[in-house]
Short mmCIF file of C-alpha atoms in Angstrom, two decimals:
data_model
loop_
_atom_site.label_atom_id
_atom_site.label_comp_id
_atom_site.label_asym_id
_atom_site.label_seq_id
_atom_site.Cartn_x
_atom_site.Cartn_y
_atom_site.Cartn_z
CA MET A 20 64.24 -89.91 148.15
CA SER A 21 67.10 -92.39 148.87
CA MET A 22 70.47 -91.53 147.13
CA VAL A 23 70.84 -93.33 143.53
CA ASP A 24 74.43 -93.88 141.91
CA PRO A 25 75.17 -90.34 140.82
CA VAL A 26 77.37 -91.72 137.76
CA LEU A 27 74.47 -94.06 136.57
CA GLN A 28 72.22 -91.01 136.89
CA GLY A 29 74.59 -88.73 135.06
CA LEU A 30 74.93 -91.05 132.27
CA VAL A 31 70.93 -91.29 131.65
CA ASP A 32 70.53 -87.72 131.96
CA SER A 33 73.50 -86.98 129.56
CA LEU A 34 71.97 -89.47 127.27
CA ASN A 35 68.58 -87.57 127.19
CA ALA A 36 70.51 -83.91 127.11
CA ALA A 37 72.17 -85.24 123.91
CA TYR A 38 69.30 -86.95 122.03
CA CYS A 39 67.11 -83.77 122.53
CA LEU A 40 69.96 -81.41 121.33
CA CYS A 41 70.62 -83.71 118.38
CA LEU A 42 67.02 -83.64 117.36
CA ASP A 43 66.79 -79.93 117.85
CA ASP A 44 69.71 -79.25 115.91
CA GLY A 45 68.40 -81.40 112.94
CA ARG A 46 70.99 -83.61 113.33
CA LEU A 47 68.33 -86.56 112.50
CA GLU A 48 70.86 -88.71 110.86
CA GLU A 49 72.87 -89.13 114.29
CA TRP A 50 69.79 -89.98 116.23
CA PRO A 51 69.29 -93.69 115.48
CA GLU A 52 72.92 -94.01 117.06
CA PHE A 53 71.29 -93.31 120.58
CA PHE A 54 69.59 -96.91 120.41
CA VAL A 55 70.92 -100.53 120.20
CA ASP A 56 70.63 -102.26 116.91
CA ASP A 57 67.62 -104.41 118.36
CA CYS A 58 65.77 -101.43 119.70
CA LEU A 59 62.06 -100.55 120.00
CA TYR A 60 60.92 -96.88 119.62
CA GLN A 61 57.37 -95.81 120.02
CA VAL A 62 55.00 -92.85 120.27
CA ILE A 63 51.79 -93.77 121.94
CA ALA A 64 48.77 -91.67 123.42
CA ARG A 65 48.61 -91.80 127.47
CA GLU A 66 44.93 -92.55 126.90
CA ASN A 67 46.24 -95.80 124.94
CA VAL A 68 48.71 -96.91 127.64
CA ASP A 69 46.26 -95.92 130.46
CA ASN A 70 43.59 -98.33 128.82
CA GLY A 71 46.04 -101.13 128.01
CA LEU A 72 45.50 -100.41 124.00
CA PRO A 73 48.99 -101.05 122.58
CA ALA A 74 48.20 -98.97 119.27
CA ALA A 75 51.28 -96.74 118.68
CA VAL A 76 51.03 -94.01 116.07
CA ILE A 77 55.02 -94.60 115.68
CA TYR A 78 56.42 -98.04 115.99
CA CYS A 79 59.83 -99.26 115.07
CA ASP A 80 61.45 -102.15 116.33
CA SER A 81 64.95 -101.94 114.90
CA LYS A 82 67.76 -99.41 114.27
CA GLY A 83 67.25 -100.09 110.74
CA MET A 84 63.70 -98.76 110.84
CA LEU A 85 64.82 -95.72 112.72
CA VAL A 86 67.23 -95.18 109.70
CA ASP A 87 64.48 -95.77 107.27
CA ARG A 88 62.33 -93.14 108.93
CA VAL A 89 65.26 -90.71 108.75
CA VAL A 90 65.72 -90.97 105.22
CA ALA A 91 61.70 -90.89 104.71
CA LEU A 92 61.98 -87.53 106.46
CA ARG A 93 64.71 -86.27 104.29
CA GLN A 94 63.43 -87.44 100.96
CA ALA A 95 59.87 -87.97 100.83
CA ASN A 96 57.77 -86.78 103.67
CA VAL A 97 55.88 -83.40 103.36
CA PHE A 98 55.61 -81.16 106.51
CA PRO A 99 55.69 -77.64 107.59
CA GLU A 100 59.20 -76.16 107.96
CA HIS A 101 59.74 -75.64 111.68
CA PHE A 102 62.34 -75.72 114.57
CA SER A 103 61.70 -77.88 117.32
CA ARG A 104 63.23 -77.29 121.09
CA HIS A 105 63.03 -80.18 123.57
CA LEU A 106 63.15 -79.60 127.50
CA ILE A 107 63.19 -82.17 129.50
CA SER A 108 63.40 -83.10 133.41
CA ARG A 109 65.88 -85.05 135.17
CA ALA A 110 65.25 -88.71 134.81
CA VAL A 111 63.78 -90.95 137.43
CA LEU A 112 65.45 -94.26 137.77
CA THR A 113 62.65 -96.79 138.42
CA GLY A 114 64.70 -99.90 138.24
CA ILE A 115 68.29 -101.37 137.85
CA ASP A 116 68.48 -105.11 136.63
CA GLY A 117 72.15 -105.74 135.99
CA ASP A 118 73.28 -103.68 133.04
CA THR A 119 70.13 -102.43 132.25
CA VAL A 120 68.25 -99.32 133.86
CA SER A 121 64.54 -98.64 133.64
CA ALA A 122 63.74 -94.81 133.40
CA GLU A 123 61.23 -92.11 132.82
CA ALA A 124 61.62 -88.34 132.42
CA SER A 125 59.06 -85.79 131.22
CA TYR A 126 59.70 -83.73 128.15
CA ALA A 127 58.18 -81.10 126.25
CA VAL A 128 58.50 -80.22 122.72
CA LEU A 129 58.05 -76.65 121.66
CA GLN A 130 57.75 -75.66 117.82
CA THR A 131 58.47 -72.68 115.97
CA ARG A 132 57.10 -72.43 112.66
CA ASN A 133 57.37 -69.79 109.98
CA ASP A 134 54.88 -67.36 111.75
CA GLY A 135 57.76 -67.06 114.45
CA GLU A 136 56.09 -67.67 117.04
CA THR A 137 56.53 -70.81 119.70
CA ARG A 138 53.87 -73.16 120.58
CA ILE A 139 53.59 -76.23 122.85
CA TYR A 140 53.86 -79.12 120.06
CA ASN A 141 53.83 -82.32 122.24
CA VAL A 142 54.41 -83.06 125.92
CA GLY A 143 54.55 -86.32 127.74
CA LYS A 144 57.06 -88.68 129.17
CA TYR A 145 59.77 -91.08 127.75
CA VAL A 146 59.50 -94.74 129.31
CA ASP A 147 62.98 -95.97 128.76
CA ARG A 148 65.03 -99.19 129.04
CA LEU A 149 68.63 -98.39 128.75
CA LEU A 150 71.90 -100.68 128.22
CA ILE A 151 75.00 -99.42 130.19
CA LYS A 152 77.82 -101.08 128.79
CA ASP A 153 81.95 -100.11 128.90
CA GLY A 154 80.43 -96.87 130.59
CA LEU A 155 78.41 -96.10 127.74
CA ALA A 156 74.52 -95.99 127.87
CA LYS A 157 72.25 -96.56 124.71
CA LEU A 158 68.37 -97.11 124.45
CA VAL A 159 67.02 -100.53 124.50
CA SER A 160 63.75 -99.19 124.15
CA ARG A 161 62.19 -95.72 124.22
CA MET A 162 58.01 -95.28 124.54
CA CYS A 163 57.19 -91.60 124.53
CA VAL A 164 53.79 -91.37 126.12
CA TYR A 165 52.20 -88.02 125.10
CA ASP A 166 49.47 -86.33 126.86
CA THR A 167 48.96 -83.77 123.98
CA HIS A 168 46.24 -85.95 121.84
CA ARG A 169 45.52 -83.20 119.66
CA ILE A 170 48.65 -82.87 117.28
CA ALA A 171 48.69 -79.77 115.12
CA THR A 172 50.37 -81.25 112.17
CA LEU A 173 51.95 -84.62 110.95
CA LEU A 174 54.02 -86.10 113.63
CA ALA A 175 56.95 -85.84 111.39
CA THR A 176 60.07 -85.31 113.26
CA PRO A 177 60.90 -87.75 116.24
CA ILE A 178 59.75 -86.98 119.69
CA MET B 25 76.75 -91.45 125.84
CA SER B 26 79.96 -92.16 127.69
CA MET B 27 80.59 -90.62 130.88
CA VAL B 28 81.53 -86.88 131.52
CA ASP B 29 83.38 -85.56 134.69
CA PRO B 30 80.49 -85.28 137.08
CA VAL B 31 82.08 -82.43 138.88
CA LEU B 32 82.47 -80.35 135.69
CA GLN B 33 79.07 -81.30 134.75
CA GLY B 34 77.80 -79.99 137.92
CA LEU B 35 79.62 -76.75 137.84
CA VAL B 36 78.10 -75.90 134.41
CA ASP B 37 74.51 -76.99 135.30
CA SER B 38 74.51 -75.11 138.72
CA LEU B 39 75.83 -71.99 136.99
CA ASN B 40 73.07 -72.18 134.38
CA ALA B 41 70.44 -72.65 137.20
CA ALA B 42 71.81 -69.72 139.54
CA TYR B 43 71.85 -67.67 136.34
CA CYS B 44 68.19 -68.35 135.29
CA LEU B 45 67.02 -67.63 138.83
CA CYS B 46 69.08 -64.30 139.42
CA LEU B 47 67.05 -63.28 136.29
CA ASP B 48 63.84 -64.42 137.25
CA ASP B 49 64.14 -62.99 140.52
CA GLY B 50 64.79 -59.66 139.23
CA ARG B 51 68.20 -59.33 140.67
CA LEU B 52 70.07 -57.85 137.62
CA GLU B 53 72.62 -56.12 139.17
CA GLU B 54 74.11 -59.74 139.96
CA TRP B 55 73.82 -60.90 136.56
CA PRO B 56 77.35 -59.47 135.25
CA GLU B 57 78.97 -61.26 137.82
CA PHE B 58 78.30 -64.43 136.07
CA PHE B 59 80.87 -63.70 133.26
CA VAL B 60 84.48 -62.99 133.37
CA ASP B 61 85.46 -59.32 132.66
CA ASP B 62 86.47 -59.71 129.07
CA CYS B 63 83.32 -61.52 128.04
CA LEU B 64 81.07 -61.87 124.82
CA TYR B 65 77.16 -61.96 125.44
CA GLN B 66 75.20 -61.98 122.42
CA VAL B 67 71.52 -62.57 121.48
CA ILE B 68 71.04 -63.85 117.78
CA ALA B 69 68.42 -65.37 115.72
CA ARG B 70 69.03 -69.06 114.74
CA GLU B 71 68.16 -68.38 111.16
CA ASN B 72 71.32 -65.99 111.01
CA VAL B 73 73.53 -68.45 112.84
CA ASP B 74 72.43 -71.03 110.31
CA ASN B 75 73.27 -68.82 107.33
CA GLY B 76 76.33 -67.50 108.80
CA LEU B 77 75.07 -63.95 109.26
CA PRO B 78 76.74 -62.43 112.21
CA ALA B 79 74.22 -59.64 113.06
CA ALA B 80 73.00 -59.86 116.54
CA VAL B 81 69.98 -58.40 118.31
CA ILE B 82 72.08 -57.69 121.43
CA TYR B 83 75.88 -57.68 121.38
CA CYS B 84 78.18 -56.82 124.53
CA ASP B 85 81.52 -57.42 124.56
CA SER B 86 82.80 -56.91 128.05
CA LYS B 87 81.34 -57.10 131.41
CA GLY B 88 81.16 -53.13 131.66
CA MET B 89 78.65 -53.38 128.89
CA LEU B 90 76.47 -55.82 130.51
CA VAL B 91 76.57 -53.48 133.53
CA ASP B 92 75.73 -50.55 131.46
CA ARG B 93 72.76 -52.54 130.15
CA VAL B 94 71.40 -53.15 133.41
CA VAL B 95 71.66 -49.57 134.27
CA ALA B 96 69.91 -48.73 131.31
CA LEU B 97 67.16 -51.19 132.08
CA ARG B 98 66.58 -49.70 135.33
CA GLN B 99 66.86 -46.10 134.49
CA ALA B 100 65.80 -45.45 131.07
CA ASN B 101 64.12 -48.14 129.04
CA VAL B 102 60.38 -48.38 128.53
CA PHE B 103 58.83 -52.06 129.01
CA PRO B 104 56.00 -53.70 129.99
CA GLU B 105 56.25 -55.13 133.33
CA HIS B 106 56.51 -58.71 133.52
CA PHE B 107 57.76 -61.84 135.23
CA SER B 108 60.09 -64.01 133.56
CA ARG B 109 60.78 -67.73 134.41
CA HIS B 110 63.50 -69.72 132.69
CA LEU B 111 63.40 -73.39 132.20
CA ILE B 112 66.92 -74.90 131.10
CA SER B 113 67.79 -78.22 130.34
CA ARG B 114 71.06 -80.23 131.58
CA ALA B 115 74.00 -79.01 129.51
CA VAL B 116 75.83 -80.87 126.83
CA LEU B 117 79.56 -80.43 127.18
CA THR B 118 80.77 -80.32 123.55
CA GLY B 119 84.61 -79.71 124.56
CA ILE B 120 87.17 -79.36 127.00
CA ASP B 121 90.24 -77.53 126.41
CA GLY B 122 92.47 -77.03 129.48
CA ASP B 123 90.59 -74.85 131.84
CA THR B 124 87.75 -73.82 129.19
CA VAL B 125 84.72 -75.82 128.40
CA SER B 126 82.19 -75.56 125.69
CA ALA B 127 78.66 -76.31 126.59
CA GLU B 128 75.26 -76.20 125.03
CA ALA B 129 71.87 -76.23 126.64
CA SER B 130 68.30 -75.51 125.77
CA TYR B 131 66.16 -72.93 127.26
CA ALA B 132 62.74 -71.31 127.16
CA VAL B 133 61.67 -68.04 128.87
CA LEU B 134 58.05 -68.08 129.99
CA GLN B 135 56.91 -64.45 130.59
CA THR B 136 53.74 -63.36 132.80
CA ARG B 137 52.45 -59.89 131.97
CA ASN B 138 49.87 -57.82 133.88
CA ASP B 139 46.88 -59.99 132.44
CA GLY B 140 48.47 -62.94 134.75
CA GLU B 141 48.96 -65.31 131.91
CA THR B 142 51.85 -67.10 131.10
CA ARG B 143 52.94 -67.28 127.38
CA ILE B 144 56.23 -68.59 125.88
CA TYR B 145 58.32 -65.54 125.29
CA ASN B 146 61.52 -66.89 123.60
CA VAL B 147 63.18 -70.37 123.30
CA GLY B 148 66.54 -71.54 122.16
CA LYS B 149 69.75 -72.81 123.37
CA TYR B 150 72.77 -71.20 125.13
CA VAL B 151 76.29 -71.91 123.21
CA ASP B 152 78.74 -71.27 125.78
CA ARG B 153 82.22 -71.06 126.75
CA LEU B 154 83.29 -71.36 130.17
CA LEU B 155 86.29 -70.77 132.39
CA ILE B 156 86.96 -73.01 135.45
CA LYS B 157 89.33 -71.90 137.83
CA ASP B 158 89.85 -72.48 141.75
CA GLY B 159 86.67 -74.59 141.59
CA LEU B 160 84.42 -71.72 140.10
CA ALA B 161 82.77 -71.48 136.90
CA LYS B 162 82.21 -68.06 134.62
CA LEU B 163 81.07 -67.55 131.44
CA VAL B 164 83.53 -66.55 128.89
CA SER B 165 80.91 -66.38 126.32
CA ARG B 166 77.21 -66.79 126.12
CA MET B 167 75.63 -66.73 122.52
CA CYS B 168 71.81 -67.00 122.95
CA VAL B 169 70.49 -68.52 119.92
CA TYR B 170 66.60 -68.12 119.58
CA ASP B 171 64.20 -70.17 117.62
CA THR B 172 61.41 -67.61 118.30
CA HIS B 173 61.74 -65.31 115.64
CA ARG B 174 58.73 -63.05 116.33
CA ILE B 175 59.33 -61.54 119.69
CA ALA B 176 56.43 -60.10 121.29
CA THR B 177 58.08 -56.89 122.99
CA LEU B 178 61.21 -55.08 123.23
CA LEU B 179 63.66 -57.69 123.87
CA ALA B 180 64.16 -55.88 127.38
CA THR B 181 65.65 -58.21 130.17
CA PRO B 182 68.58 -60.35 129.40
CA ILE B 183 67.74 -64.02 128.12
CA MET C 19 79.64 -70.97 140.59
CA SER C 20 81.46 -72.88 143.12
CA MET C 21 81.05 -76.50 143.69
CA VAL C 22 78.20 -77.70 146.00
CA ASP C 23 78.34 -81.16 147.31
CA PRO C 24 77.16 -83.54 144.17
CA VAL C 25 75.36 -86.01 146.57
CA LEU C 26 73.45 -83.23 148.40
CA GLN C 27 72.62 -81.73 144.99
CA GLY C 28 71.37 -85.21 143.71
CA LEU C 29 69.11 -86.07 146.46
CA VAL C 30 67.34 -82.73 146.06
CA ASP C 31 67.21 -82.91 142.22
CA SER C 32 65.88 -86.54 142.63
CA LEU C 33 63.31 -85.85 145.07
CA ASN C 34 61.89 -82.98 142.89
CA ALA C 35 62.02 -85.26 139.69
CA ALA C 36 60.23 -88.13 141.65
CA TYR C 37 57.75 -85.51 143.28
CA CYS C 38 56.69 -84.01 139.88
CA LEU C 39 56.26 -87.69 138.01
CA CYS C 40 54.42 -88.69 141.08
CA LEU C 41 51.66 -85.99 140.35
CA ASP C 42 51.69 -86.35 136.82
CA ASP C 43 51.20 -90.04 136.88
CA GLY C 44 48.13 -89.36 139.16
CA ARG C 45 49.56 -91.16 141.94
CA LEU C 46 48.23 -88.52 144.31
CA GLU C 47 48.28 -90.78 147.62
CA GLU C 48 52.09 -90.98 147.26
CA TRP C 49 52.31 -87.26 147.29
CA PRO C 50 52.20 -86.78 151.05
CA GLU C 51 55.28 -89.20 151.34
CA PHE C 52 57.39 -86.53 149.95
CA PHE C 53 57.19 -84.25 153.47
CA VAL C 54 57.99 -85.06 156.90
CA ASP C 55 54.83 -85.48 159.41
CA ASP C 56 55.33 -81.96 160.70
CA CYS C 57 55.52 -79.81 157.48
CA LEU C 58 54.17 -76.88 155.79
CA TYR C 59 52.87 -76.99 152.07
CA GLN C 60 51.66 -73.49 150.58
CA VAL C 61 50.58 -72.25 147.11
CA ILE C 62 50.94 -68.16 147.03
CA ALA C 63 51.35 -65.74 144.43
CA ARG C 64 54.82 -63.71 143.87
CA GLU C 65 52.97 -60.48 144.39
CA ASN C 66 51.88 -61.39 147.86
CA VAL C 67 55.10 -62.58 148.35
CA ASP C 68 56.95 -59.44 147.06
CA ASN C 69 54.47 -57.24 148.93
CA GLY C 70 54.98 -59.26 152.35
CA LEU C 71 51.29 -60.34 152.47
CA PRO C 72 51.32 -63.90 153.56
CA ALA C 73 47.96 -65.25 152.12
CA ALA C 74 48.46 -68.28 150.51
CA VAL C 75 45.81 -69.88 148.24
CA ILE C 76 46.73 -73.30 149.44
CA TYR C 77 47.84 -73.66 153.23
CA CYS C 78 48.51 -77.04 154.73
CA ASP C 79 50.44 -77.27 158.13
CA SER C 80 51.01 -81.20 158.69
CA LYS C 81 51.07 -84.14 156.59
CA GLY C 82 47.58 -84.91 157.86
CA MET C 83 46.16 -81.99 155.99
CA LEU C 84 47.88 -83.08 152.79
CA VAL C 85 46.28 -86.33 152.96
CA ASP C 86 42.80 -84.84 153.66
CA ARG C 87 43.51 -82.66 150.69
CA VAL C 88 44.06 -85.81 148.55
CA VAL C 89 40.75 -87.45 149.95
CA ALA C 90 38.93 -84.42 148.85
CA LEU C 91 40.09 -84.59 145.38
CA ARG C 92 39.16 -87.90 145.13
CA GLN C 93 36.14 -87.95 146.50
CA ALA C 94 34.52 -84.62 146.59
CA ASN C 95 36.14 -81.85 144.35
CA VAL C 96 34.68 -81.13 140.95
CA PHE C 97 37.06 -80.29 138.38
CA PRO C 98 37.75 -80.49 134.77
CA GLU C 99 39.36 -83.98 133.92
CA HIS C 100 43.04 -83.19 132.72
CA PHE C 101 46.55 -84.49 132.36
CA SER C 102 49.30 -82.52 134.08
CA ARG C 103 52.96 -82.43 133.10
CA HIS C 104 55.59 -80.71 135.32
CA LEU C 105 59.01 -79.50 134.12
CA ILE C 106 61.58 -78.46 136.64
CA SER C 107 65.02 -76.84 136.40
CA ARG C 108 67.80 -77.79 138.61
CA ALA C 109 67.66 -76.92 142.10
CA VAL C 110 69.69 -73.79 143.49
CA LEU C 111 70.82 -74.95 147.03
CA THR C 112 70.79 -71.58 149.16
CA GLY C 113 71.69 -72.87 152.40
CA ILE C 114 72.73 -75.60 154.26
CA ASP C 115 72.17 -75.77 158.05
CA GLY C 116 73.32 -79.22 159.82
CA ASP C 117 70.82 -81.57 158.34
CA THR C 118 68.50 -79.09 156.75
CA VAL C 119 69.08 -77.66 153.01
CA SER C 120 67.17 -74.51 151.67
CA ALA C 121 66.54 -74.81 147.94
CA GLU C 122 64.85 -73.21 145.22
CA ALA C 123 63.88 -74.80 141.63
CA SER C 124 61.74 -72.96 138.92
CA TYR C 125 58.74 -75.26 137.60
CA ALA C 126 56.19 -74.87 134.96
CA VAL C 127 52.95 -76.99 134.82
CA LEU C 128 51.47 -77.75 131.36
CA GLN C 129 47.93 -79.08 131.37
CA THR C 130 46.23 -80.96 128.79
CA ARG C 131 42.34 -80.99 129.00
CA ASN C 132 39.68 -82.83 126.80
CA ASP C 133 40.09 -80.68 123.75
CA GLY C 134 43.45 -82.49 123.53
CA GLU C 135 45.51 -79.17 123.54
CA THR C 136 48.40 -78.61 126.08
CA ARG C 137 48.52 -75.09 127.57
CA ILE C 138 50.89 -73.46 130.17
CA TYR C 139 48.69 -73.84 133.48
CA ASN C 140 51.12 -72.63 136.22
CA VAL C 141 54.73 -71.45 136.30
CA GLY C 142 56.78 -70.23 139.28
CA LYS C 143 59.09 -71.58 141.75
CA TYR C 144 59.49 -73.97 144.69
CA VAL C 145 61.17 -72.43 147.73
CA ASP C 146 62.10 -75.47 149.81
CA ARG C 147 63.72 -76.67 153.10
CA LEU C 148 64.45 -80.03 152.99
CA LEU C 149 65.68 -82.68 155.81
CA ILE C 150 68.39 -84.95 154.88
CA LYS C 151 68.28 -87.82 157.08
CA ASP C 152 69.78 -91.55 156.61
CA GLY C 153 70.70 -90.63 152.95
CA LEU C 154 67.03 -89.61 152.53
CA ALA C 155 65.65 -86.07 151.68
CA LYS C 156 62.08 -84.98 152.81
CA LEU C 157 60.36 -81.51 152.61
CA VAL C 158 59.92 -79.82 155.89
CA SER C 159 58.41 -76.89 153.74
CA ARG C 160 57.33 -76.31 150.14
CA MET C 161 56.30 -72.91 149.01
CA CYS C 162 54.79 -72.77 145.61
CA VAL C 163 55.64 -69.47 144.55
CA TYR C 164 53.39 -68.70 141.17
CA ASP C 165 53.97 -66.10 138.60
CA THR C 166 50.65 -66.97 136.65
CA HIS C 167 48.36 -64.70 138.62
CA ARG C 168 45.01 -65.53 136.18
CA ILE C 169 44.49 -69.28 137.15
CA ALA C 170 42.23 -70.97 134.69
CA THR C 171 40.19 -73.52 136.61
CA LEU C 172 40.08 -74.58 140.44
CA LEU C 173 43.68 -74.99 141.69
CA ALA C 174 42.57 -78.71 142.14
CA THR C 175 45.79 -81.07 142.08
CA PRO C 176 48.83 -80.17 144.01
CA ILE C 177 51.56 -78.02 142.39
#
C-alpha cells in the first residue's frame, strides 16, 4: 500500500468513530448532523447492489428526511428495546476529487435485547462520499450495503 | 468532524491496541502496566450507568489491586479455559485538559471455549481518562460499560 | 504507550484495511498482490503455535502458490456460497529492523450464508512481517493464528 494523507485519513476515520458512538449512545437527534443538507442515505442489500437492482430498504435524500426519521423513531415506531454496538474498520480511501473523498469501511452492528445476550444484527460496508471543508468532514452520501439479508426485527434505528 | 491532533489520537489508539493484544495473548502480568499507580478500573453494566447506579461488578482503585487480581486469576480462581479476542474501534477523544485526555472506544470480546466455537462474550465501550507524559499514554481510569447484561460465565479475565 | 511513527503505522493499517476489503469484495485475483514474490502465508491453530507444533492448515511459500490457490478456488473447489466480512483492529508494531516491520493485529471474519444470517466464522490474529519500500508496504509473511478451532466448513477463501 502506498501512503495516503494521514490528515485526510484521520478525518474520515474520526467521523466514522463519532457517527457510530452517537448511534450506540442513543443520541439520535445528533445523527443527521454528520450529513450535509443535500445528502443521500441508503440501506441496501449487497445482492441488490451486485445485481444492479437499486431498491433500498431505507432511502433518504435530504437531511430533513433524516430528521423526520428520528422523530418517527422517537414518537411512532414500535420496535423491541435494545442496545446497539457498532464496530468499524479503518476506512479505505478509494478516490479523491477536489474537496470530495470516496471511502469504504466494513462495519458490524451487535445488538443486545432484553434477554441480555448480544447477537450479530447486521454487517456490511459503508460506501461513502464525504465533503472536506474548513478542516471538517461531512457525509454527502452513505450507502450501507449489508451482507446480512435476514434481519431479525424491524430495521428501526439507523445503521 | 474537525481535526484532532493525530499524534494524540495515535497514542490513545496504540494504547488500546496494545492493551487488547496483551489480554488476548494471556500476558496478564503486563496488564497493570497500562495504568498509572493511582488508577481506577471498573466494569459496570450500561443500565447502571444510565440510571445513575454506581455499583460495578469489578472495582479496583489502585494498580496494586490490579496486580492482586492477576495473582488471584493465576492461583485461585476457577473458570473455564478459553481464548479471548478483543476487537476495538478507533477512540473518540471527548476532552483534553492539560496532559489529561478523555476518550471513548467501543469494544467486543469474542471468546473461544473448549468446543472450539467462538461466541460474543461481552460488548460495550471503554470510557477512559488518560495521562500523557513524556510521549507516553497511561490509563488514569478505565470504565468498561457493557451492553451484554447476561454474562455466560464468571467474569474472570479482565475486559 | 510511547509514540510510533504515524506514517509507518498508517502504512501497515492501510494495507490491512485494503487486504480485508479486497477479500470481502470477492476480488480474489488482487489478493496475491499484497505480498512480495518470495512470501510466506500460513493459517495455523493457536494451540499449535502455543505448543511449538508447526503444522499449518494452509501453507503457501511463494506468490505463485497464492495465485494457484485463487485459480483452484475459482475453478475446482466446492464450498458453500457465502459473503465474508473482516473486522480488524489497529496493528501493534512489535519490531522495526531497517525496511522490515513486524506487526500483529486481531481479526474476526463474519460469514453470511444462504440463510441470510451472519455468524462468527473465524477469529484470531495476524502475525506479520512487512517490507516498506518506496513508500509502499507489502507482506513478506502473514501467519493467521486462529482461536476458532472448530471451523464450520472447508476453509476455502483466504483469511
